[in-house]
PDB file of C-alpha atoms in Angstrom:
ATOM      1  CA  MET A   1     -11.734 327.703  90.548  1.00  0.00           C
ATOM      2  CA  ASP A   2     -13.094 329.663  92.842  1.00  0.00           C
ATOM      3  CA  LEU A   3     -17.156 331.503  92.180  1.00  0.00           C
ATOM      4  CA  GLU A   4     -15.868 334.466  91.518  1.00  0.00           C
ATOM      5  CA  LEU A   5     -13.055 333.242  88.594  1.00  0.00           C
ATOM      6  CA  ARG A   6     -15.942 331.250  87.367  1.00  0.00           C
ATOM      7  CA  ASP A   7     -18.432 334.116  87.391  1.00  0.00           C
ATOM      8  CA  LYS A   8     -16.119 336.293  84.992  1.00  0.00           C
ATOM      9  CA  LYS A   9     -16.082 333.984  82.495  1.00  0.00           C
ATOM     10  CA  LYS A  10     -19.304 333.206  81.846  1.00  0.00           C
ATOM     11  CA  THR A  11     -20.289 336.677  80.115  1.00  0.00           C
ATOM     12  CA  LEU A  12     -22.792 336.936  78.030  1.00  0.00           C
ATOM     13  CA  GLY A  13     -22.534 337.520  73.760  1.00  0.00           C
ATOM     14  CA  PRO A  14     -22.591 336.068  70.963  1.00  0.00           C
ATOM     15  CA  LYS A  15     -18.789 335.402  71.094  1.00  0.00           C
ATOM     16  CA  ARG A  16     -19.682 332.757  74.230  1.00  0.00           C
ATOM     17  CA  LEU A  17     -22.382 331.124  72.037  1.00  0.00           C
ATOM     18  CA  LEU A  18     -20.385 330.509  69.265  1.00  0.00           C
ATOM     19  CA  HIS A  19     -17.619 328.595  72.136  1.00  0.00           C
ATOM     20  CA  SER A  20     -20.408 326.746  74.136  1.00  0.00           C
ATOM     21  CA  PHE A  21     -21.780 325.192  70.323  1.00  0.00           C
ATOM     22  CA  LYS A  22     -18.043 324.756  69.365  1.00  0.00           C
ATOM     23  CA  TYR A  23     -17.489 323.087  72.725  1.00  0.00           C
ATOM     24  CA  ALA A  24     -21.095 320.994  72.250  1.00  0.00           C
ATOM     25  CA  ILE A  25     -19.932 319.647  68.795  1.00  0.00           C
ATOM     26  CA  GLU A  26     -16.299 319.052  70.051  1.00  0.00           C
ATOM     27  CA  GLY A  27     -18.439 316.088  72.947  1.00  0.00           C
ATOM     28  CA  LEU A  28     -20.475 315.018  70.637  1.00  0.00           C
ATOM     29  CA  LEU A  29     -17.297 314.302  68.491  1.00  0.00           C
ATOM     30  CA  TYR A  30     -15.131 312.462  71.245  1.00  0.00           C
ATOM     31  CA  ALA A  31     -18.196 310.600  71.990  1.00  0.00           C
ATOM     32  CA  PHE A  32     -18.629 309.122  68.589  1.00  0.00           C
ATOM     33  CA  LYS A  33     -15.344 308.800  68.291  1.00  0.00           C
ATOM     34  CA  LYS A  34     -14.222 307.277  71.963  1.00  0.00           C
ATOM     35  CA  GLU A  35     -17.987 306.096  73.301  1.00  0.00           C
ATOM     36  CA  GLN A  36     -19.020 302.209  71.976  1.00  0.00           C
ATOM     37  CA  ASN A  37     -21.618 302.249  72.469  1.00  0.00           C
ATOM     38  CA  MET A  38     -22.441 305.058  70.342  1.00  0.00           C
ATOM     39  CA  ILE A  39     -21.738 303.712  66.883  1.00  0.00           C
ATOM     40  CA  ILE A  40     -24.119 301.779  67.747  1.00  0.00           C
ATOM     41  CA  HIS A  41     -27.412 303.949  69.063  1.00  0.00           C
ATOM     42  CA  ILE A  42     -26.194 305.510  65.591  1.00  0.00           C
ATOM     43  CA  PHE A  43     -26.036 302.474  63.712  1.00  0.00           C
ATOM     44  CA  ILE A  44     -29.518 302.294  65.050  1.00  0.00           C
ATOM     45  CA  THR A  45     -30.845 305.292  64.540  1.00  0.00           C
ATOM     46  CA  MET A  46     -30.061 304.584  61.006  1.00  0.00           C
ATOM     47  CA  VAL A  47     -31.895 300.873  60.534  1.00  0.00           C
ATOM     48  CA  VAL A  48     -35.112 303.311  61.981  1.00  0.00           C
ATOM     49  CA  VAL A  49     -34.243 306.271  59.538  1.00  0.00           C
ATOM     50  CA  VAL A  50     -34.626 304.133  56.150  1.00  0.00           C
ATOM     51  CA  GLY A  51     -37.416 301.641  58.601  1.00  0.00           C
ATOM     52  CA  GLY A  52     -38.869 304.588  58.741  1.00  0.00           C
ATOM     53  CA  ILE A  53     -38.941 306.338  54.972  1.00  0.00           C
ATOM     54  CA  LEU A  54     -39.256 302.849  53.405  1.00  0.00           C
ATOM     55  CA  LEU A  55     -42.870 301.875  55.950  1.00  0.00           C
ATOM     56  CA  ASN A  56     -43.757 305.308  55.551  1.00  0.00           C
ATOM     57  CA  ILE A  57     -44.394 306.060  59.615  1.00  0.00           C
ATOM     58  CA  SER A  58     -46.699 308.970  60.396  1.00  0.00           C
ATOM     59  CA  SER A  59     -45.495 312.183  61.552  1.00  0.00           C
ATOM     60  CA  MET A  60     -46.684 311.163  64.888  1.00  0.00           C
ATOM     61  CA  GLU A  61     -44.377 308.112  64.734  1.00  0.00           C
ATOM     62  CA  TRP A  62     -41.800 310.026  63.476  1.00  0.00           C
ATOM     63  CA  LEU A  63     -41.953 311.887  66.645  1.00  0.00           C
ATOM     64  CA  VAL A  64     -42.239 309.280  68.525  1.00  0.00           C
ATOM     65  CA  CYS A  65     -38.905 307.589  67.150  1.00  0.00           C
ATOM     66  CA  PHE A  66     -37.243 310.880  66.729  1.00  0.00           C
ATOM     67  CA  LEU A  67     -37.783 311.273  70.606  1.00  0.00           C
ATOM     68  CA  PHE A  68     -36.217 308.550  71.811  1.00  0.00           C
ATOM     69  CA  ILE A  69     -33.510 308.647  69.674  1.00  0.00           C
ATOM     70  CA  GLY A  70     -32.523 312.025  71.464  1.00  0.00           C
ATOM     71  CA  LEU A  71     -33.377 310.108  74.564  1.00  0.00           C
ATOM     72  CA  VAL A  72     -30.930 307.659  73.955  1.00  0.00           C
ATOM     73  CA  ILE A  73     -28.174 309.486  72.847  1.00  0.00           C
ATOM     74  CA  GLY A  74     -28.432 312.357  75.066  1.00  0.00           C
ATOM     75  CA  THR A  75     -28.252 309.993  77.768  1.00  0.00           C
ATOM     76  CA  GLU A  76     -25.376 308.511  76.008  1.00  0.00           C
ATOM     77  CA  LEU A  77     -23.400 311.488  76.291  1.00  0.00           C
ATOM     78  CA  MET A  78     -24.522 312.072  79.922  1.00  0.00           C
ATOM     79  CA  ASN A  79     -23.886 308.771  80.984  1.00  0.00           C
ATOM     80  CA  THR A  80     -20.043 309.239  79.243  1.00  0.00           C
ATOM     81  CA  SER A  81     -19.449 312.691  81.534  1.00  0.00           C
ATOM     82  CA  ILE A  82     -20.007 311.303  84.296  1.00  0.00           C
ATOM     83  CA  GLU A  83     -17.773 308.492  83.675  1.00  0.00           C
ATOM     84  CA  ALA A  84     -14.943 310.600  83.431  1.00  0.00           C
ATOM     85  CA  VAL A  85     -15.646 313.505  85.979  1.00  0.00           C
ATOM     86  CA  VAL A  86     -15.920 310.294  88.397  1.00  0.00           C
ATOM     87  CA  ASP A  87     -12.418 309.109  86.449  1.00  0.00           C
ATOM     88  CA  LEU A  88     -10.691 312.373  87.421  1.00  0.00           C
ATOM     89  CA  ALA A  89     -12.642 312.359  91.372  1.00  0.00           C
ATOM     90  CA  CYS A  90     -11.700 308.966  92.138  1.00  0.00           C
ATOM     91  CA  PRO A  91      -9.643 307.351  90.218  1.00  0.00           C
ATOM     92  CA  GLU A  92      -8.305 304.340  92.366  1.00  0.00           C
ATOM     93  CA  GLU A  93     -11.535 301.917  92.309  1.00  0.00           C
ATOM     94  CA  ASN A  94     -14.460 302.956  94.787  1.00  0.00           C
ATOM     95  CA  PRO A  95     -17.266 301.179  95.569  1.00  0.00           C
ATOM     96  CA  LEU A  96     -19.198 305.195  95.061  1.00  0.00           C
ATOM     97  CA  ALA A  97     -17.581 305.276  91.962  1.00  0.00           C
ATOM     98  CA  LYS A  98     -18.658 301.725  90.885  1.00  0.00           C
ATOM     99  CA  ILE A  99     -22.565 302.932  91.852  1.00  0.00           C
ATOM    100  CA  ALA A 100     -21.928 305.611  90.045  1.00  0.00           C
ATOM    101  CA  LYS A 101     -20.530 304.757  86.519  1.00  0.00           C
ATOM    102  CA  ASP A 102     -23.116 301.976  86.435  1.00  0.00           C
ATOM    103  CA  THR A 103     -25.812 303.466  86.913  1.00  0.00           C
ATOM    104  CA  ALA A 104     -25.233 306.049  84.696  1.00  0.00           C
ATOM    105  CA  ALA A 105     -24.770 303.353  82.063  1.00  0.00           C
ATOM    106  CA  ALA A 106     -28.178 301.899  83.771  1.00  0.00           C
ATOM    107  CA  SER A 107     -30.014 305.206  82.779  1.00  0.00           C
ATOM    108  CA  VAL A 108     -28.796 304.559  79.217  1.00  0.00           C
ATOM    109  CA  MET A 109     -30.344 300.834  79.015  1.00  0.00           C
ATOM    110  CA  VAL A 110     -33.072 301.607  80.427  1.00  0.00           C
ATOM    111  CA  PHE A 111     -34.024 304.118  77.252  1.00  0.00           C
ATOM    112  CA  ALA A 112     -32.495 302.110  74.901  1.00  0.00           C
ATOM    113  CA  LEU A 113     -34.662 298.593  75.620  1.00  0.00           C
ATOM    114  CA  THR A 114     -37.624 301.383  76.576  1.00  0.00           C
ATOM    115  CA  SER A 115     -36.826 302.584  72.684  1.00  0.00           C
ATOM    116  CA  VAL A 116     -37.168 298.893  71.100  1.00  0.00           C
ATOM    117  CA  VAL A 117     -40.423 298.533  73.023  1.00  0.00           C
ATOM    118  CA  VAL A 118     -41.268 301.698  71.623  1.00  0.00           C
ATOM    119  CA  GLY A 119     -39.839 301.130  67.901  1.00  0.00           C
ATOM    120  CA  VAL A 120     -41.006 297.053  67.780  1.00  0.00           C
ATOM    121  CA  MET A 121     -44.837 298.870  68.602  1.00  0.00           C
ATOM    122  CA  ILE A 122     -44.125 301.378  65.482  1.00  0.00           C
ATOM    123  CA  PHE A 123     -42.450 299.090  62.951  1.00  0.00           C
ATOM    124  CA  LEU A 124     -43.887 295.142  64.046  1.00  0.00           C
ATOM    125  CA  PRO A 125     -46.949 296.258  62.802  1.00  0.00           C
ATOM    126  CA  LYS A 126     -46.466 297.751  59.937  1.00  0.00           C
ATOM    127  CA  LEU A 127     -43.871 294.880  58.982  1.00  0.00           C
ATOM    128  CA  LEU A 128     -46.539 292.452  59.196  1.00  0.00           C
ATOM    129  CA  ASP A 129     -48.402 293.666  57.360  1.00  0.00           C
ATOM    130  CA  LEU A 130     -46.264 294.434  54.181  1.00  0.00           C
ATOM    131  CA  LEU A 131     -45.301 290.372  54.916  1.00  0.00           C
ATOM    132  CA  LYS A 132     -49.089 289.654  53.951  1.00  0.00           C
TER     133      LYS A 132
END
């Protein structure tokens, strides 16, 4: 697609805004249906929400939890899009394609592991207090 054609498609207005939400929801649904790790992230999100309710975490702790949930899920979506673009641009095996896909996956892993550390810092003291 050339720039002129792309610019014509980029007209502003409520119809375009509604379409952008529709496309975003389609992308989210695709990831939920096709990406195994997204199912894991959603399951862990549910565990965190139930745990937060049961352990009565503070507003600031909720803020931190939801920030990291958003970062992990958002990064997983970016990883999915990077993988799709790499597959489109380079359907055969290629060392550079592997680097792109592996580093995108690593970014999800970094946020997920950081989220685990943050979750332990928030929930472990509350669980230990509960066990006393």
